[in-house]
């Protein structure tokens, strides 16, 4: 899909991988809706991209519906959704204080997995009625899993489960949405220099980077954004989970 002048929504677009993606797609001429729960972050990236700030909760039906409607009214029919919104937690299932609180597990699943599914179902419905473009394509949906979906470490049970769920959604939804002319793909990033990792001491960052075969460094957010742009552009990419990790395979801890 040629993304120029097309409406795109990026969830979690106020920071990290989402912000880099919003900036990259705006540079390519897309009309970007920056969906984030942080109003200031959403407005800052929307201003930088010449786009639209969409504030809300991806896991809330009413909030997500309002965001899609606002984007449609300002930018026209939705052609691409990039799901970057997500949270993490580091807790053992059974720790020193006993079992992991169920509410902690539920929170991660709600934001990461249910939020992604909520946005996919609403975006898919919107795209299904749009006018077809080249090859009958009506839209593209890109979600963000993680290498933790395949090699979750100790303390990552909730996060790994949420990202594993996103990976598992990819093929069945791609098969279903094929009837609409909507492609579905997922990126599973490894260790990226997001704001969270950037807060770690330099020594800690270097220790993490040492585990990556090549290149021996943390990933850059613009490298993630470049892959999103390629998925949108390449009409034969569909139903795939693409690892972006420098050949990293996570150790147990």
PDB file of N, CA and C in Angstrom, residues 9-65:
ATOM      1  N   UNK A   9      -3.596   4.917  12.115  1.00  0.00           N
ATOM      2  CA  UNK A   9      -3.615   5.098  13.570  1.00  0.00           C
ATOM      3  C   UNK A   9      -2.479   4.284  14.167  1.00  0.00           C
ATOM      4  N   UNK A  10      -1.693   4.926  15.043  1.00  0.00           N
ATOM      5  CA  UNK A  10      -0.616   4.246  15.768  1.00  0.00           C
ATOM      6  C   UNK A  10      -0.956   4.293  17.244  1.00  0.00           C
ATOM      7  N   UNK A  11      -1.211   3.124  17.853  1.00  0.00           N
ATOM      8  CA  UNK A  11      -1.479   3.107  19.294  1.00  0.00           C
ATOM      9  C   UNK A  11      -0.149   3.112  20.040  1.00  0.00           C
ATOM     10  N   UNK A  12      -0.178   3.674  21.241  1.00  0.00           N
ATOM     11  CA  UNK A  12       1.079   3.859  21.961  1.00  0.00           C
ATOM     12  C   UNK A  12       1.989   4.809  21.212  1.00  0.00           C
ATOM     13  N   UNK A  13       1.379   5.682  20.425  1.00  0.00           N
ATOM     14  CA  UNK A  13       2.135   6.562  19.538  1.00  0.00           C
ATOM     15  C   UNK A  13       2.821   7.729  20.209  1.00  0.00           C
ATOM     16  N   UNK A  14       2.629   7.872  21.511  1.00  0.00           N
ATOM     17  CA  UNK A  14       3.211   9.012  22.203  1.00  0.00           C
ATOM     18  C   UNK A  14       4.649   8.823  22.626  1.00  0.00           C
ATOM     19  N   UNK A  15       5.175   7.598  22.528  1.00  0.00           N
ATOM     20  CA  UNK A  15       6.548   7.372  22.977  1.00  0.00           C
ATOM     21  C   UNK A  15       7.103   6.102  22.346  1.00  0.00           C
ATOM     22  N   UNK A  16       8.415   5.906  22.499  1.00  0.00           N
ATOM     23  CA  UNK A  16       9.053   4.657  22.123  1.00  0.00           C
ATOM     24  C   UNK A  16       8.844   4.242  20.678  1.00  0.00           C
ATOM     25  N   UNK A  17       8.561   2.948  20.493  1.00  0.00           N
ATOM     26  CA  UNK A  17       8.393   2.394  19.150  1.00  0.00           C
ATOM     27  C   UNK A  17       7.226   3.045  18.419  1.00  0.00           C
ATOM     28  N   UNK A  18       6.163   3.358  19.151  1.00  0.00           N
ATOM     29  CA  UNK A  18       5.001   3.984  18.534  1.00  0.00           C
ATOM     30  C   UNK A  18       5.294   5.372  18.010  1.00  0.00           C
ATOM     31  N   UNK A  19       6.027   6.166  18.788  1.00  0.00           N
ATOM     32  CA  UNK A  19       6.366   7.517  18.359  1.00  0.00           C
ATOM     33  C   UNK A  19       7.260   7.483  17.125  1.00  0.00           C
ATOM     34  N   UNK A  20       8.251   6.587  17.124  1.00  0.00           N
ATOM     35  CA  UNK A  20       9.135   6.465  15.963  1.00  0.00           C
ATOM     36  C   UNK A  20       8.351   6.057  14.724  1.00  0.00           C
ATOM     37  N   UNK A  21       7.381   5.178  14.906  1.00  0.00           N
ATOM     38  CA  UNK A  21       6.550   4.736  13.787  1.00  0.00           C
ATOM     39  C   UNK A  21       5.685   5.866  13.271  1.00  0.00           C
ATOM     40  N   UNK A  22       5.081   6.623  14.169  1.00  0.00           N
ATOM     41  CA  UNK A  22       4.252   7.757  13.755  1.00  0.00           C
ATOM     42  C   UNK A  22       5.069   8.763  12.952  1.00  0.00           C
ATOM     43  N   UNK A  23       6.268   9.049  13.422  1.00  0.00           N
ATOM     44  CA  UNK A  23       7.140  10.000  12.722  1.00  0.00           C
ATOM     45  C   UNK A  23       7.541   9.474  11.349  1.00  0.00           C
ATOM     46  N   UNK A  24       7.871   8.192  11.264  1.00  0.00           N
ATOM     47  CA  UNK A  24       8.284   7.590   9.998  1.00  0.00           C
ATOM     48  C   UNK A  24       7.147   7.615   8.973  1.00  0.00           C
ATOM     49  N   UNK A  25       5.954   7.251   9.393  1.00  0.00           N
ATOM     50  CA  UNK A  25       4.829   7.199   8.469  1.00  0.00           C
ATOM     51  C   UNK A  25       4.377   8.595   8.041  1.00  0.00           C
ATOM     52  N   UNK A  26       4.472   9.541   8.973  1.00  0.00           N
ATOM     53  CA  UNK A  26       4.140  10.922   8.618  1.00  0.00           C
ATOM     54  C   UNK A  26       5.110  11.451   7.566  1.00  0.00           C
ATOM     55  N   UNK A  27       6.376  11.092   7.713  1.00  0.00           N
ATOM     56  CA  UNK A  27       7.389  11.517   6.744  1.00  0.00           C
ATOM     57  C   UNK A  27       7.086  10.945   5.365  1.00  0.00           C
ATOM     58  N   UNK A  28       6.450   9.777   5.326  1.00  0.00           N
ATOM     59  CA  UNK A  28       6.076   9.146   4.061  1.00  0.00           C
ATOM     60  C   UNK A  28       4.782   9.703   3.501  1.00  0.00           C
ATOM     61  N   UNK A  29       4.189  10.649   4.231  1.00  0.00           N
ATOM     62  CA  UNK A  29       2.994  11.316   3.732  1.00  0.00           C
ATOM     63  C   UNK A  29       1.684  10.830   4.301  1.00  0.00           C
ATOM     64  N   UNK A  30       1.730   9.932   5.296  1.00  0.00           N
ATOM     65  CA  UNK A  30       0.496   9.425   5.890  1.00  0.00           C
ATOM     66  C   UNK A  30      -0.161  10.478   6.778  1.00  0.00           C
ATOM     67  N   UNK A  31      -1.454  10.343   6.930  1.00  0.00           N
ATOM     68  CA  UNK A  31      -2.207  11.165   7.876  1.00  0.00           C
ATOM     69  C   UNK A  31      -2.319  10.357   9.160  1.00  0.00           C
ATOM     70  N   UNK A  32      -1.564  10.756  10.161  1.00  0.00           N
ATOM     71  CA  UNK A  32      -1.365   9.907  11.340  1.00  0.00           C
ATOM     72  C   UNK A  32      -2.225  10.330  12.523  1.00  0.00           C
ATOM     73  N   UNK A  33      -2.917   9.352  13.079  1.00  0.00           N
ATOM     74  CA  UNK A  33      -3.610   9.540  14.342  1.00  0.00           C
ATOM     75  C   UNK A  33      -2.763   8.932  15.440  1.00  0.00           C
ATOM     76  N   UNK A  34      -2.346   9.734  16.412  1.00  0.00           N
ATOM     77  CA  UNK A  34      -1.476   9.282  17.496  1.00  0.00           C
ATOM     78  C   UNK A  34      -2.350   8.952  18.704  1.00  0.00           C
ATOM     79  N   UNK A  35      -2.559   7.661  18.943  1.00  0.00           N
ATOM     80  CA  UNK A  35      -3.450   7.206  20.007  1.00  0.00           C
ATOM     81  C   UNK A  35      -2.608   6.813  21.218  1.00  0.00           C
ATOM     82  N   UNK A  36      -2.825   7.503  22.334  1.00  0.00           N
ATOM     83  CA  UNK A  36      -2.046   7.240  23.537  1.00  0.00           C
ATOM     84  C   UNK A  36      -2.879   7.622  24.754  1.00  0.00           C
ATOM     85  N   UNK A  37      -2.631   6.955  25.866  1.00  0.00           N
ATOM     86  CA  UNK A  37      -3.376   7.286  27.083  1.00  0.00           C
ATOM     87  C   UNK A  37      -2.829   8.542  27.763  1.00  0.00           C
ATOM     88  N   UNK A  38      -1.620   8.952  27.372  1.00  0.00           N
ATOM     89  CA  UNK A  38      -0.998  10.162  27.914  1.00  0.00           C
ATOM     90  C   UNK A  38      -1.313  11.341  27.008  1.00  0.00           C
ATOM     91  N   UNK A  39      -2.165  12.268  27.440  1.00  0.00           N
ATOM     92  CA  UNK A  39      -2.576  13.375  26.567  1.00  0.00           C
ATOM     93  C   UNK A  39      -1.417  14.228  26.073  1.00  0.00           C
ATOM     94  N   UNK A  40      -0.481  14.542  26.969  1.00  0.00           N
ATOM     95  CA  UNK A  40       0.644  15.397  26.579  1.00  0.00           C
ATOM     96  C   UNK A  40       1.524  14.710  25.541  1.00  0.00           C
ATOM     97  N   UNK A  41       1.773  13.425  25.733  1.00  0.00           N
ATOM     98  CA  UNK A  41       2.602  12.682  24.783  1.00  0.00           C
ATOM     99  C   UNK A  41       1.919  12.588  23.428  1.00  0.00           C
ATOM    100  N   UNK A  42       0.617  12.317  23.433  1.00  0.00           N
ATOM    101  CA  UNK A  42      -0.124  12.214  22.179  1.00  0.00           C
ATOM    102  C   UNK A  42      -0.094  13.531  21.421  1.00  0.00           C
ATOM    103  N   UNK A  43      -0.291  14.621  22.143  1.00  0.00           N
ATOM    104  CA  UNK A  43      -0.299  15.941  21.491  1.00  0.00           C
ATOM    105  C   UNK A  43       1.083  16.306  20.957  1.00  0.00           C
ATOM    106  N   UNK A  44       2.132  15.967  21.699  1.00  0.00           N
ATOM    107  CA  UNK A  44       3.492  16.313  21.277  1.00  0.00           C
ATOM    108  C   UNK A  44       3.857  15.615  19.971  1.00  0.00           C
ATOM    109  N   UNK A  45       3.568  14.318  19.871  1.00  0.00           N
ATOM    110  CA  UNK A  45       3.894  13.588  18.645  1.00  0.00           C
ATOM    111  C   UNK A  45       2.952  13.978  17.515  1.00  0.00           C
ATOM    112  N   UNK A  46       1.697  14.251  17.839  1.00  0.00           N
ATOM    113  CA  UNK A  46       0.764  14.707  16.806  1.00  0.00           C
ATOM    114  C   UNK A  46       1.235  16.029  16.209  1.00  0.00           C
ATOM    115  N   UNK A  47       1.722  16.909  17.061  1.00  0.00           N
ATOM    116  CA  UNK A  47       2.237  18.191  16.572  1.00  0.00           C
ATOM    117  C   UNK A  47       3.476  17.981  15.704  1.00  0.00           C
ATOM    118  N   UNK A  48       4.341  17.060  16.112  1.00  0.00           N
ATOM    119  CA  UNK A  48       5.568  16.799  15.358  1.00  0.00           C
ATOM    120  C   UNK A  48       5.291  16.149  14.010  1.00  0.00           C
ATOM    121  N   UNK A  49       4.187  15.425  13.911  1.00  0.00           N
ATOM    122  CA  UNK A  49       3.851  14.728  12.672  1.00  0.00           C
ATOM    123  C   UNK A  49       2.825  15.469  11.820  1.00  0.00           C
ATOM    124  N   UNK A  50       2.299  16.562  12.368  1.00  0.00           N
ATOM    125  CA  UNK A  50       1.205  17.233  11.672  1.00  0.00           C
ATOM    126  C   UNK A  50      -0.048  16.378  11.683  1.00  0.00           C
ATOM    127  N   UNK A  51      -0.135  15.503  12.693  1.00  0.00           N
ATOM    128  CA  UNK A  51      -1.231  14.551  12.772  1.00  0.00           C
ATOM    129  C   UNK A  51      -2.286  14.932  13.789  1.00  0.00           C
ATOM    130  N   UNK A  52      -2.957  13.922  14.298  1.00  0.00           N
ATOM    131  CA  UNK A  52      -4.107  14.111  15.167  1.00  0.00           C
ATOM    132  C   UNK A  52      -3.885  13.363  16.472  1.00  0.00           C
ATOM    133  N   UNK A  53      -4.052  14.052  17.600  1.00  0.00           N
ATOM    134  CA  UNK A  53      -3.923  13.410  18.907  1.00  0.00           C
ATOM    135  C   UNK A  53      -5.220  12.698  19.255  1.00  0.00           C
ATOM    136  N   UNK A  54      -5.103  11.427  19.624  1.00  0.00           N
ATOM    137  CA  UNK A  54      -6.244  10.615  20.036  1.00  0.00           C
ATOM    138  C   UNK A  54      -5.937  10.079  21.426  1.00  0.00           C
ATOM    139  N   UNK A  55      -6.681  10.505  22.412  1.00  0.00           N
ATOM    140  CA  UNK A  55      -6.383  10.146  23.799  1.00  0.00           C
ATOM    141  C   UNK A  55      -7.398   9.130  24.300  1.00  0.00           C
ATOM    142  N   UNK A  56      -6.885   8.028  24.844  1.00  0.00           N
ATOM    143  CA  UNK A  56      -7.809   7.040  25.379  1.00  0.00           C
ATOM    144  C   UNK A  56      -7.131   5.735  25.713  1.00  0.00           C
ATOM    145  N   UNK A  57      -7.961   4.735  26.014  1.00  0.00           N
ATOM    146  CA  UNK A  57      -7.534   3.417  26.461  1.00  0.00           C
ATOM    147  C   UNK A  57      -7.841   2.407  25.364  1.00  0.00           C
ATOM    148  N   UNK A  58      -6.816   1.735  24.844  1.00  0.00           N
ATOM    149  CA  UNK A  58      -7.033   0.797  23.739  1.00  0.00           C
ATOM    150  C   UNK A  58      -7.909  -0.384  24.136  1.00  0.00           C
ATOM    151  N   UNK A  59      -7.968  -0.707  25.434  1.00  0.00           N
ATOM    152  CA  UNK A  59      -8.744  -1.854  25.888  1.00  0.00           C
ATOM    153  C   UNK A  59     -10.187  -1.499  26.236  1.00  0.00           C
ATOM    154  N   UNK A  60     -10.535  -0.236  26.094  1.00  0.00           N
ATOM    155  CA  UNK A  60     -11.895   0.216  26.401  1.00  0.00           C
ATOM    156  C   UNK A  60     -12.669   0.403  25.099  1.00  0.00           C
ATOM    157  N   UNK A  61     -13.792  -0.279  24.966  1.00  0.00           N
ATOM    158  CA  UNK A  61     -14.544  -0.261  23.707  1.00  0.00           C
ATOM    159  C   UNK A  61     -14.977   1.141  23.308  1.00  0.00           C
ATOM    160  N   UNK A  62     -15.551   1.885  24.245  1.00  0.00           N
ATOM    161  CA  UNK A  62     -16.036   3.227  23.931  1.00  0.00           C
ATOM    162  C   UNK A  62     -14.894   4.158  23.564  1.00  0.00           C
ATOM    163  N   UNK A  63     -13.808   4.088  24.302  1.00  0.00           N
ATOM    164  CA  UNK A  63     -12.657   4.947  24.069  1.00  0.00           C
ATOM    165  C   UNK A  63     -12.049   4.688  22.696  1.00  0.00           C
ATOM    166  N   UNK A  64     -11.875   3.410  22.360  1.00  0.00           N
ATOM    167  CA  UNK A  64     -11.294   3.051  21.070  1.00  0.00           C
ATOM    168  C   UNK A  64     -12.223   3.426  19.918  1.00  0.00           C
ATOM    169  N   UNK A  65     -13.509   3.213  20.109  1.00  0.00           N
ATOM    170  CA  UNK A  65     -14.486   3.563  19.069  1.00  0.00           C
ATOM    171  C   UNK A  65     -14.460   5.060  18.788  1.00  0.00           C
TER     172      UNK A  65
END
